[in-house]
Short mmCIF file of C-alpha atoms and ligand atoms in Angstrom, two decimals:
data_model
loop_
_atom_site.label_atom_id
_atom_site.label_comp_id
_atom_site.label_asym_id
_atom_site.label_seq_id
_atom_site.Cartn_x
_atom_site.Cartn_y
_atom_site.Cartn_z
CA UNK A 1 8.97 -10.13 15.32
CA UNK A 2 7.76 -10.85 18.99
CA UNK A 3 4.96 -8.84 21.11
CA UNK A 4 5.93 -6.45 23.69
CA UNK A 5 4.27 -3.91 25.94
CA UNK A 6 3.31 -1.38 23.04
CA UNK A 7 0.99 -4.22 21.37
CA UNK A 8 -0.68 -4.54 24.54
CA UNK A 9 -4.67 -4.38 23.60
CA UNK A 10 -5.42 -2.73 26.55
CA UNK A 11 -3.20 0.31 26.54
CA UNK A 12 -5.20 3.85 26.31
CA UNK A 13 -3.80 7.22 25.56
CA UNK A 14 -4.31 10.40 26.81
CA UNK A 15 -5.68 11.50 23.00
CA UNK A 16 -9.05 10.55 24.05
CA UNK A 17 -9.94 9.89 20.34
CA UNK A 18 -7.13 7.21 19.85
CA UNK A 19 -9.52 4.93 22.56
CA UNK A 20 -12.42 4.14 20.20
CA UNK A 21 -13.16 0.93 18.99
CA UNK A 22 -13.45 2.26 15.45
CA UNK A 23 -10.15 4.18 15.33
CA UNK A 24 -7.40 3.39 12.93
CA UNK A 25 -5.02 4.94 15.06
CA UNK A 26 -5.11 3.53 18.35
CA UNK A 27 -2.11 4.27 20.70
CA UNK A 28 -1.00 0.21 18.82
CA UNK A 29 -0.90 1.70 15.54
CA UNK A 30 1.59 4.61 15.63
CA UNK A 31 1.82 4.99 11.37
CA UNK A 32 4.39 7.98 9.87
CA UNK A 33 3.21 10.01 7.14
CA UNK A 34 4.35 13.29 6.13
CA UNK A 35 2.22 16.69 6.55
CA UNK A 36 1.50 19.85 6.72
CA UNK A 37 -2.05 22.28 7.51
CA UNK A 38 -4.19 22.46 4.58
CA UNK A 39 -3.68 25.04 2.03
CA UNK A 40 -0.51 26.71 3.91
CA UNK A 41 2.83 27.08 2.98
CA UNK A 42 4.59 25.46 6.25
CA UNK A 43 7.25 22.96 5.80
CA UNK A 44 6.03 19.42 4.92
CA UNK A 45 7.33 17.02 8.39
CA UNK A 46 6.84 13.68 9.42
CA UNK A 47 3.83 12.87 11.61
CA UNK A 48 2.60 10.36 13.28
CA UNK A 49 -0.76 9.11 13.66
CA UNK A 50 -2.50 8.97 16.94
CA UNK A 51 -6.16 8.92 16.78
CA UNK A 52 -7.87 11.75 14.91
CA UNK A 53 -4.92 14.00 15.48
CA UNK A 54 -0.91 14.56 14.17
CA UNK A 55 1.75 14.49 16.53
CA UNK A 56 3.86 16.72 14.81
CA UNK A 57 7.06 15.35 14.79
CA UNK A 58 9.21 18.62 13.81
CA UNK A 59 7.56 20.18 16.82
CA UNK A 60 8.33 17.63 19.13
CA UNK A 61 12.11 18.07 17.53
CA UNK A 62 11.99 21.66 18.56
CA UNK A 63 10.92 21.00 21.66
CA UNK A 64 14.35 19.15 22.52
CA UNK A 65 14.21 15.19 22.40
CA UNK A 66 16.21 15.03 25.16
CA UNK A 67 13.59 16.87 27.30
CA UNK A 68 10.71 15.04 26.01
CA UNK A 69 10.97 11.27 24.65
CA UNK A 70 14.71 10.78 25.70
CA UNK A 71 18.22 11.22 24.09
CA UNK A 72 17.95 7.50 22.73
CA UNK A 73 15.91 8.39 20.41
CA UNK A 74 17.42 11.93 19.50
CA UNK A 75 18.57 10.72 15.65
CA UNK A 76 14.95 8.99 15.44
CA UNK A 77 13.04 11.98 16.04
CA UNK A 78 15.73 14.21 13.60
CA UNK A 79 14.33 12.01 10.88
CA UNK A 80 10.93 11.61 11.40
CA UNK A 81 10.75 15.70 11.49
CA UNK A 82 12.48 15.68 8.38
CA UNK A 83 10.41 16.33 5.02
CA UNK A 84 10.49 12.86 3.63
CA UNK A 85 11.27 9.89 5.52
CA UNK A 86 14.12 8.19 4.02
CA UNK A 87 16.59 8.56 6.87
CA UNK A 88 14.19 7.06 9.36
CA UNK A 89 14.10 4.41 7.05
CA UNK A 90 17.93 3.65 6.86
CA UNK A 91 17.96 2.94 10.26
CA UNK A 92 17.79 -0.43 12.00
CA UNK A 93 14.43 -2.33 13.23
CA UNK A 94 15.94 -1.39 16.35
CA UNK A 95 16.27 1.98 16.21
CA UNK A 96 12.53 2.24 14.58
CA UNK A 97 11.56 0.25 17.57
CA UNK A 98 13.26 2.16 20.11
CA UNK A 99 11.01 5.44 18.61
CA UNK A 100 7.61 3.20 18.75
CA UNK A 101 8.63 2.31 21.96
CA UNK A 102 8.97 5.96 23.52
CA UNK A 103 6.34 7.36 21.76
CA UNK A 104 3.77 4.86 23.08
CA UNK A 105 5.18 5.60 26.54
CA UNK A 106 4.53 9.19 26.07
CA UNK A 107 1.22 8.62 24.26
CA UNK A 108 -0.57 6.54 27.34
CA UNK A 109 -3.14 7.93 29.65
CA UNK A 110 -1.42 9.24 32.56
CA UNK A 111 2.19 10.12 31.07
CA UNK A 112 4.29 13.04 32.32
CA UNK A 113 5.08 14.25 28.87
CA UNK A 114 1.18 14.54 28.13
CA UNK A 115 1.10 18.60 28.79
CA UNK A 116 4.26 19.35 26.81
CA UNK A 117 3.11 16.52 24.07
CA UNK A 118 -0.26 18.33 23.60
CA UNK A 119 1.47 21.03 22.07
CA UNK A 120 2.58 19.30 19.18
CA UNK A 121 -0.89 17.80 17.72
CA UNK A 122 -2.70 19.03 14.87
CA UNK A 123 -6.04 17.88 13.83
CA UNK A 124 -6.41 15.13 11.08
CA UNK A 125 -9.15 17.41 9.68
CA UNK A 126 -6.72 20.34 8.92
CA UNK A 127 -3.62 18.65 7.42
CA UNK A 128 -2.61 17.90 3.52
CA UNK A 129 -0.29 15.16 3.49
CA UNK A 130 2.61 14.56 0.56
CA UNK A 131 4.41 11.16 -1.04
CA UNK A 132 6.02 10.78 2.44
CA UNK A 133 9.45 9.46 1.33
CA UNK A 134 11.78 9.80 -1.61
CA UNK A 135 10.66 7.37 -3.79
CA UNK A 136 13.80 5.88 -5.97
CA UNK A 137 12.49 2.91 -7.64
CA UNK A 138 9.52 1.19 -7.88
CA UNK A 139 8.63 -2.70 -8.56
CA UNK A 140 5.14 -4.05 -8.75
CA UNK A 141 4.60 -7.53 -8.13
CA UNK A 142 1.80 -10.05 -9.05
CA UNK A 143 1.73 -12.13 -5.95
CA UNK A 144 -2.12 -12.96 -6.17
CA UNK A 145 -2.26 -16.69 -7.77
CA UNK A 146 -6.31 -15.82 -8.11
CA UNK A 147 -5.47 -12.34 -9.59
CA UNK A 148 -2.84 -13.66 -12.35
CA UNK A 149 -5.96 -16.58 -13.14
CA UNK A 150 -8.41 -14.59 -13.62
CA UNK A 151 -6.35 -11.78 -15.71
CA UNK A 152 -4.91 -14.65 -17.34
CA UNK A 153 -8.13 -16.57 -18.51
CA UNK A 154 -8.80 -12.90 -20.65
CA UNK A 155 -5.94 -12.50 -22.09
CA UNK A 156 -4.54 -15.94 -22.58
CA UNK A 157 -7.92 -17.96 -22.58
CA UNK A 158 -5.90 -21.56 -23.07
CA UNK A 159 -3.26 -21.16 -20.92
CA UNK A 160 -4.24 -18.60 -17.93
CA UNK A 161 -0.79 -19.29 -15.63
CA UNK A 162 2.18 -19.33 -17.18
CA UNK A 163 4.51 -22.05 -15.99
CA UNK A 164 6.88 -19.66 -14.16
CA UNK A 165 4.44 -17.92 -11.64
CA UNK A 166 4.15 -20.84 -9.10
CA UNK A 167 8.25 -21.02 -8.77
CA UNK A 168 9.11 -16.84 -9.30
CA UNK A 169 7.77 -14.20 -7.87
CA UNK A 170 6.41 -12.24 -11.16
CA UNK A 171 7.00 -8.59 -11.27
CA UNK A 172 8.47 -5.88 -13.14
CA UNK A 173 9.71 -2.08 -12.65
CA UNK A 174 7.21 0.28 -12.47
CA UNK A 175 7.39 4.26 -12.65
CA UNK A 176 8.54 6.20 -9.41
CA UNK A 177 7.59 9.91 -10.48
CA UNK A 178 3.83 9.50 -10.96
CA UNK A 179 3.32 8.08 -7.27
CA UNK A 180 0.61 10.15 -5.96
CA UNK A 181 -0.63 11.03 -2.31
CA UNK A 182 -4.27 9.82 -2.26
CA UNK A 183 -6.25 12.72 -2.39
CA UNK A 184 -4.60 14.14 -5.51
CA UNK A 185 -6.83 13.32 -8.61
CA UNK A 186 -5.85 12.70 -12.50
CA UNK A 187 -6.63 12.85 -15.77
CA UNK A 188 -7.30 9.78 -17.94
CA UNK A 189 -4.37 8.85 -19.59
CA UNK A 190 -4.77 8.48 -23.39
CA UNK A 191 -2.75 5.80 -25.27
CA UNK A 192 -2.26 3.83 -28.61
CA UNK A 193 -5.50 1.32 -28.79
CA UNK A 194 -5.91 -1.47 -30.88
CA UNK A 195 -9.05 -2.75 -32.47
CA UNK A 196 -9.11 -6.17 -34.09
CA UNK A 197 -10.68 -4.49 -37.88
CA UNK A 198 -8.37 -1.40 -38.12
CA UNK A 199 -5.15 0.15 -37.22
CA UNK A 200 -4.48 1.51 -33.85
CA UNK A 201 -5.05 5.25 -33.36
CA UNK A 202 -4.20 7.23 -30.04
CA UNK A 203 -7.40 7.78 -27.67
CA UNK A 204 -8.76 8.50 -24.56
CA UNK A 205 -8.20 5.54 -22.45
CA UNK A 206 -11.69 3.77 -22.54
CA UNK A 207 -10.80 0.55 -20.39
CA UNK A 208 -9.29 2.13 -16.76
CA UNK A 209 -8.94 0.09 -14.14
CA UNK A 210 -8.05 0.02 -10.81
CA UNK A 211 -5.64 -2.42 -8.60
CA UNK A 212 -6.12 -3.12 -4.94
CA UNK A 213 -2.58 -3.86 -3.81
CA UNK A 214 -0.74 -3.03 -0.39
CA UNK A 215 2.38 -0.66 -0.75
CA UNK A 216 5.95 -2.24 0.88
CA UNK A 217 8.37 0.57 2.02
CA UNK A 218 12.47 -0.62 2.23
CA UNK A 219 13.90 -0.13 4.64
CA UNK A 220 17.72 -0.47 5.35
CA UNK A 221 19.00 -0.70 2.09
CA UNK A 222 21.47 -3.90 1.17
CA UNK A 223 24.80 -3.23 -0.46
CA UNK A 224 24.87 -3.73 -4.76
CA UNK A 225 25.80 -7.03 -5.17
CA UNK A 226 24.86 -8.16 -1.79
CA UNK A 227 21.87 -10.53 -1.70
CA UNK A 228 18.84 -10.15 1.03
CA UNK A 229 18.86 -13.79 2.80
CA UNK A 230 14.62 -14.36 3.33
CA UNK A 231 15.30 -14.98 7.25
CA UNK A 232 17.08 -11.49 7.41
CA UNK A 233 14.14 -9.94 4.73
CA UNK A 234 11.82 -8.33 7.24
CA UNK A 235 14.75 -6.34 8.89
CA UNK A 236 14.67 -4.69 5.44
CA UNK A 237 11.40 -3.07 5.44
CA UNK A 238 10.17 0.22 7.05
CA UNK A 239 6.08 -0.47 6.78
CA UNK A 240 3.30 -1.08 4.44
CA UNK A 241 0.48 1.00 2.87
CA UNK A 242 -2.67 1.38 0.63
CA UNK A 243 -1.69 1.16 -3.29
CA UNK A 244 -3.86 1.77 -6.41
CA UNK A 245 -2.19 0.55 -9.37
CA UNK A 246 -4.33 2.46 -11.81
CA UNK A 247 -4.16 0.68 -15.09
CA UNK A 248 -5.47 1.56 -18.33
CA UNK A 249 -6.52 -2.21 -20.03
CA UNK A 250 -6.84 -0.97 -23.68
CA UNK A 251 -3.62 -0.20 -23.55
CA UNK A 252 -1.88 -3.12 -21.83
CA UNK A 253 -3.51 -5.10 -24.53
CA UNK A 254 -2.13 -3.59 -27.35
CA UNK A 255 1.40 -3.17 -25.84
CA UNK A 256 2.08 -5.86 -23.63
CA UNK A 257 4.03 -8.06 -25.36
CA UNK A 258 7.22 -9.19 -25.25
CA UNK A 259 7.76 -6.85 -22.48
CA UNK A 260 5.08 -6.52 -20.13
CA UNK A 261 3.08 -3.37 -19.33
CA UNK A 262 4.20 0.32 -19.71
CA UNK A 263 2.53 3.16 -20.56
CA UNK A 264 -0.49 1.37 -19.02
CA UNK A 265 0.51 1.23 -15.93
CA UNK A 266 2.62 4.40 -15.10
CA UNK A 267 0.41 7.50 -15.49
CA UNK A 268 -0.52 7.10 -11.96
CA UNK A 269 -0.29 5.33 -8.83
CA UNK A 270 -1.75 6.24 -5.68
CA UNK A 271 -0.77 5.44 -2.61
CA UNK A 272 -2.26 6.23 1.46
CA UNK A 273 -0.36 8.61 3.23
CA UNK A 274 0.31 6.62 6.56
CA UNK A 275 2.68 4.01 6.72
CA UNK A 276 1.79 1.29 8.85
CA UNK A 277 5.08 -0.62 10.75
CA UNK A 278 5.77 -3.86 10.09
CA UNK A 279 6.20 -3.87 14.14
CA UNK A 280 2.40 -2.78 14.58
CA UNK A 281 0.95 -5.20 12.49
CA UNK A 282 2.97 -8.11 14.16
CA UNK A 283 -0.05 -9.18 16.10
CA UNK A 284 -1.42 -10.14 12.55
CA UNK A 285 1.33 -12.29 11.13
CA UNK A 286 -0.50 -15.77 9.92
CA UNK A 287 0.87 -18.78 8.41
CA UNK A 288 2.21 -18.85 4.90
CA UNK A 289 1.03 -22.32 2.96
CA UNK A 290 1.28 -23.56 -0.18
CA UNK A 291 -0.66 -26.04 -2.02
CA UNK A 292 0.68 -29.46 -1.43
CA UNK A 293 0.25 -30.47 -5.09
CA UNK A 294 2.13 -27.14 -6.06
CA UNK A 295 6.17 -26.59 -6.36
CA UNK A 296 7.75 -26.17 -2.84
CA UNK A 297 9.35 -22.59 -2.95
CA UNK A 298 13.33 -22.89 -3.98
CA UNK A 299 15.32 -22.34 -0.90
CA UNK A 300 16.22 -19.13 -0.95
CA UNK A 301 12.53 -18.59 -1.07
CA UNK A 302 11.91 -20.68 2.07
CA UNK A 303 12.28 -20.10 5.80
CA UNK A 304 10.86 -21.49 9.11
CA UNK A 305 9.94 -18.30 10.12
CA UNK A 306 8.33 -17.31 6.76
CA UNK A 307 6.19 -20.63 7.30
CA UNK A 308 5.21 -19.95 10.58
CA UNK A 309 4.12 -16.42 10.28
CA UNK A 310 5.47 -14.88 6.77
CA UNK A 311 1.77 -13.58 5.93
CA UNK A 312 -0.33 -10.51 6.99
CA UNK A 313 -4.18 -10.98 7.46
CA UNK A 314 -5.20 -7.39 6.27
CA UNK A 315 -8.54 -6.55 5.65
CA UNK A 316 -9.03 -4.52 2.37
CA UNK A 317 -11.83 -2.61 0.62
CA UNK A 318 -12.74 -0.89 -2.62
CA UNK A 319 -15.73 1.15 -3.02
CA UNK A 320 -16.57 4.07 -5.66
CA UNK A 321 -18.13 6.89 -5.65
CA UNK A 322 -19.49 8.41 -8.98
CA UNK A 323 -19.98 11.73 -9.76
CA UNK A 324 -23.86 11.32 -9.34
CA UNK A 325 -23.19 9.70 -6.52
CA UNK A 326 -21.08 12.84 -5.05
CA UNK A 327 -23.78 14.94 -5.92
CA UNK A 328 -26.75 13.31 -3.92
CA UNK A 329 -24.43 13.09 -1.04
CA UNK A 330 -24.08 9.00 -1.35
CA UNK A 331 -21.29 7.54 0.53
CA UNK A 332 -18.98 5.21 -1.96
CA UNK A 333 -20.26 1.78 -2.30
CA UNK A 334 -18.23 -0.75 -1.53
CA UNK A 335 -17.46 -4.00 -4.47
CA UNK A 336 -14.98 -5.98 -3.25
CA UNK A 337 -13.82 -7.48 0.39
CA UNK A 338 -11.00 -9.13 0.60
CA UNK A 339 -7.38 -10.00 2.69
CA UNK A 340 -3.67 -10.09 2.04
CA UNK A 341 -3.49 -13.38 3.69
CA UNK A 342 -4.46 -15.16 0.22
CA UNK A 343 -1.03 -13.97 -1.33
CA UNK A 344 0.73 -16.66 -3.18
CA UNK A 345 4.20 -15.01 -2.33
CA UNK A 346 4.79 -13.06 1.33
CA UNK A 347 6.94 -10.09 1.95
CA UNK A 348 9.81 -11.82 2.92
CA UNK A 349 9.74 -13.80 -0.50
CA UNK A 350 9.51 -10.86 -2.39
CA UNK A 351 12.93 -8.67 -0.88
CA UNK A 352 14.74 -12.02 -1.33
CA UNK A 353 13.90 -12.96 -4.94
CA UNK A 354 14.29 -8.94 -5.61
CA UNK A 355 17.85 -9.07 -4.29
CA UNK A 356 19.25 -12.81 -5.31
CA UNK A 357 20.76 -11.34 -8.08
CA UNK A 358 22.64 -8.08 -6.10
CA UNK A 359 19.92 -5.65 -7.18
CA UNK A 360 20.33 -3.15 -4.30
CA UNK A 361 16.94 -1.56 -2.93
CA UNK A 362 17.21 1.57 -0.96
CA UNK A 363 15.48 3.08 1.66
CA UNK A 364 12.00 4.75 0.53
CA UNK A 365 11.69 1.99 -2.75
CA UNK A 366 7.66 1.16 -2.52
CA UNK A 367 7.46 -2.61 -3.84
CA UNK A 368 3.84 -3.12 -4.67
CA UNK A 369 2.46 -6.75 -3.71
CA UNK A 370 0.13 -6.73 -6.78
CA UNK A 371 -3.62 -7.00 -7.48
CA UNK A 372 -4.83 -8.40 -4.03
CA UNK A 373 -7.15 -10.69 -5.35
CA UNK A 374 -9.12 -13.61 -2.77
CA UNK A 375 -10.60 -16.83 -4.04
CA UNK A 376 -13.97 -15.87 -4.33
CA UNK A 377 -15.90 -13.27 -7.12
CA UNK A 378 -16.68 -10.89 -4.26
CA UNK A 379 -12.50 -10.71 -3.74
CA UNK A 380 -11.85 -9.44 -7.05
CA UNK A 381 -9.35 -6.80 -6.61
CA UNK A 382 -9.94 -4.92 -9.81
CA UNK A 383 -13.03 -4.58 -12.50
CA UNK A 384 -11.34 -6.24 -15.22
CA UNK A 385 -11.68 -9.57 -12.55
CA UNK A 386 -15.52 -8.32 -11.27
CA UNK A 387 -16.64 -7.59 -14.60
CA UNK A 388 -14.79 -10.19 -16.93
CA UNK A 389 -13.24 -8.36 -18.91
CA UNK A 390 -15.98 -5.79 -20.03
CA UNK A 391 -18.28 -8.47 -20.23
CA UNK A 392 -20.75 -8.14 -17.33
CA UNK A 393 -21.22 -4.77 -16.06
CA UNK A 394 -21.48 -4.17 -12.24
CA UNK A 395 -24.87 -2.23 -11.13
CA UNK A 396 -24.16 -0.12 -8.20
CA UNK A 397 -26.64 0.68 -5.61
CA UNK A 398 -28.03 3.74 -7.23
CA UNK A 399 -28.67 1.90 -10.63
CA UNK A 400 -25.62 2.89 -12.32
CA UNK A 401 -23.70 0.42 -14.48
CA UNK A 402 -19.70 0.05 -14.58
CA UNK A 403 -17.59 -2.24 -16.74
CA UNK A 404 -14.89 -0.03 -16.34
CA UNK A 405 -14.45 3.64 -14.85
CA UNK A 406 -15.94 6.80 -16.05
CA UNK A 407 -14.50 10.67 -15.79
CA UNK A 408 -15.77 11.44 -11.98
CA UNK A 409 -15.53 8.01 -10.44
CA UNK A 410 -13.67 8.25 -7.55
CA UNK A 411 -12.25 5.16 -6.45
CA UNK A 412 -11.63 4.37 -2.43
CA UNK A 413 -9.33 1.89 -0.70
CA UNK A 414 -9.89 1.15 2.57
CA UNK A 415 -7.31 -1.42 4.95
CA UNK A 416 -7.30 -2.54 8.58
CA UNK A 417 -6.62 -5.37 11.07
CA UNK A 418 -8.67 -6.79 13.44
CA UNK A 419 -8.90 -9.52 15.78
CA UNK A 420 -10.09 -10.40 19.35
CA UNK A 421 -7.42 -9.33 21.91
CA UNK A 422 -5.32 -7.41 19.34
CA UNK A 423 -6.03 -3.85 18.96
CA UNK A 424 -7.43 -2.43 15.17
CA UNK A 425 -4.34 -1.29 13.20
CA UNK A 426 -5.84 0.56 10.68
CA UNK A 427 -4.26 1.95 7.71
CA UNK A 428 -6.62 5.21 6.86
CA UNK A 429 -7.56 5.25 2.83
CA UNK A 430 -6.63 5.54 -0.49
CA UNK A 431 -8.66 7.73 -2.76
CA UNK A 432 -8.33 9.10 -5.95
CA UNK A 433 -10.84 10.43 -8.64
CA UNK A 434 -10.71 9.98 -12.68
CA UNK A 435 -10.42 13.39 -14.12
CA UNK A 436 -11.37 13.92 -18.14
CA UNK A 437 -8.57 12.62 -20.50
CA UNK A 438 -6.71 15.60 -22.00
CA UNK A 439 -6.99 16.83 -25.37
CA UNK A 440 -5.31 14.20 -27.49
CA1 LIG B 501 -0.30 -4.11 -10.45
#
């Protein structure tokens, strides 16, 4: 993906807010969620981010495309007014960039459209936002090497990596109808635990966890049987946002075996409502590497461009914020710092392994990267990583003690990019709070 005029660092917009340093939604960014006002019944429509505000994308429909961001873009704008997103996101990288393109024209300080354009925003601070796309399927992947280690060395203490993760990209399908809109909280799931001394007995989940993973949105979709070549992957996917993979630990441990995680894993997942283009983060692409001493990736999980720029140098937070916390009016604390560039597989690797075999993804599948785990203890993506398993609790700044959540903790993700000369592509949050388990 090459840089043109709508990366350029310098551009302002008229949406004064947009111009601030700190923004996530600088005139570069240009993320689609899906909205409406808070508390109303009005139609849920595509937005898209520009500073603090919406541009409402079913009002700039109304208004006639033609009159307004030009008839090139006329199907463009259809979707992105549309409720959820998925027929933006069986169009072509072209087509996507065509809309970018006009919006950020219309967007700058000093464009014609900006009286008529005005019209259309809505404030941040009054919208709701919704799942912004029809969510068929969803895989979750494992694509942090330091992640699957560290998990590993708890649950498999002599042999942490299994021989298969440094040649396939591990994953497995996950649950599409629990995918929650951050904002929207949930109850502790309860589930069959195991204790070594007794039989298992159906409880209150008392290990929950959280997983600090980015959310991958599919784009075009590839016919069934039709494989995704890695050079052509990219072209296949719409943007990228925040993901929680809530997971409930007691559980996994008990049931995990021979077929990997399940009622563990899909109570919940939360995702951020804005979807950040792959086009706007292109100014971010880094080098993909891989250990010398470690298996070369099989072709069909190897390309020149995937080498030269198949990784993404987010930024990434998690902080919580207990219930005590809430009440003395303490901001969440953040735990963990850490960056998608430290993925063992990229994105590219991950819609060709998922296809190699003719499985067809469609337009609005989320493919979750995985616990985003860096090198270092301060990376840890998840508690079961920060706290070893239970083992050594982590004291907040207000003296509390976690080894795992507690009813009231509300969990926050936080993701950005930022670089000298590139503008901050931020990617807003992902927050959701533990509610008590129900009755069991
Ligand atoms: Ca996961």
């Amino acid at each position: 993906m090459v840089l043109n005029e709508t990366h350029d660092a310098s551009l302002q917009s008229w949406v004064a807010s947009a111009n601030t340093s700190s923004s996530d939604f600088p005139i570069q960014n240009l993320p689609f969620a899906v909205f409406r006002r808070t508390g109303s019944n009005e139609a849920w429509r595509g937005g898209v981010a520009i500073g603090d505000q919406v541009l409402d994308m079913a009002a700039v429909h109304q208004l006639g495309t033609a009159k307004v961001l030009g008839t090139e873009v006329q199907a463009q704008v259809e979707a992105a007014a549309q409720s959820q997103l998925n027929t933006l996101m069986a169009m072509t990288p072209a087509q996507w960039s065509a809309l970018r393109l006009a919006l950020s024209r219309a967007l700058r300080a000093g464009a014609k459209e900006e009286t008529t354009l005005k019209a259309c925003l809505v404030p941040q601070s009054e919208v709701e936002y919704t799942v912004p796309a029809q969510v068929g399927d969803y895989t979750d992947f494992y694509t942090s090497v330091h992640h699957a280690t560290n998990v590993g060395k708890l649950f498999r203490p002599t042999n942490p990596l299994m021989e298969n993760y440094k040649w396939v990209p591990i994953g497995y399908h996950g649950r599409a109808s629990s995918i929650r809109v951050s904002g929207v909280d949930f109850k502790r799931p309860n589930g069959q635990l195991k204790t070594p001394d007794a039989d298992p007995v159906l409880k209150p989940c008392s290990r929950l966890d959280y997983e600090l993973e980015l959310g991958i949105y599919a784009g075009t979709a590839n016919g069934w049987g039709d494989a995704i070549a890695i050079e052509d992957a990219e072209n296949h996917i719409f943007g990228l946002c925040l993901l929680n993979d809530w997971s409930a630990r007691d559980v996994q441990a008990w049931e995990y075996q021979p077929l990997g995680p399940f009622l563990s894993k899909n109570f919940a997942t939360s995702i951020s409502p804005w979807i950040v283009t792959l086009e706007a983060l292109a100014p971010y692409r880094t080098a993909f590497t891989r250990p010398a001493e470690d298996p070369q990736p099989l072709p069909y999980l190897s390309s020149a461009a995937n080498s030269e720029r198949g990784a993404l140098d987010v930024q990434l937070t998690v902080a919580i914020q207990t219930e005590k916390m809430r009440a003395a009016g303490e901001a969440a604390a953040q735990i963990t710092r850490t960056s998608y560039r430290h993925a063992y597989w990229t994105m590219a690797q991950l819609i060709a392994h998922h296809t190699v075999n003719g499985c067809d993804l469609q337009p609005g599948d989320l493919l979750g990267t995985g616990t985003l785990s860096g090198p270092t203890e301060a990376e840890a993506g998840a508690l079961l990583e920060i706290t070893e398993g239970g083992k050594k609790p982590l004291t907040l700044p207000n003296g509390e003690a976690r080894t795992f959540l507690l009813d009231g903790d509300a969990v926050v993700f936080t993701g950005w990019c930022e670089k000298p000369g590139a503008a901050r592509i931020g990617f807003g949050e992902c927050r959701a709070t533990v509610l008590p388990a129900r009755q069991a």
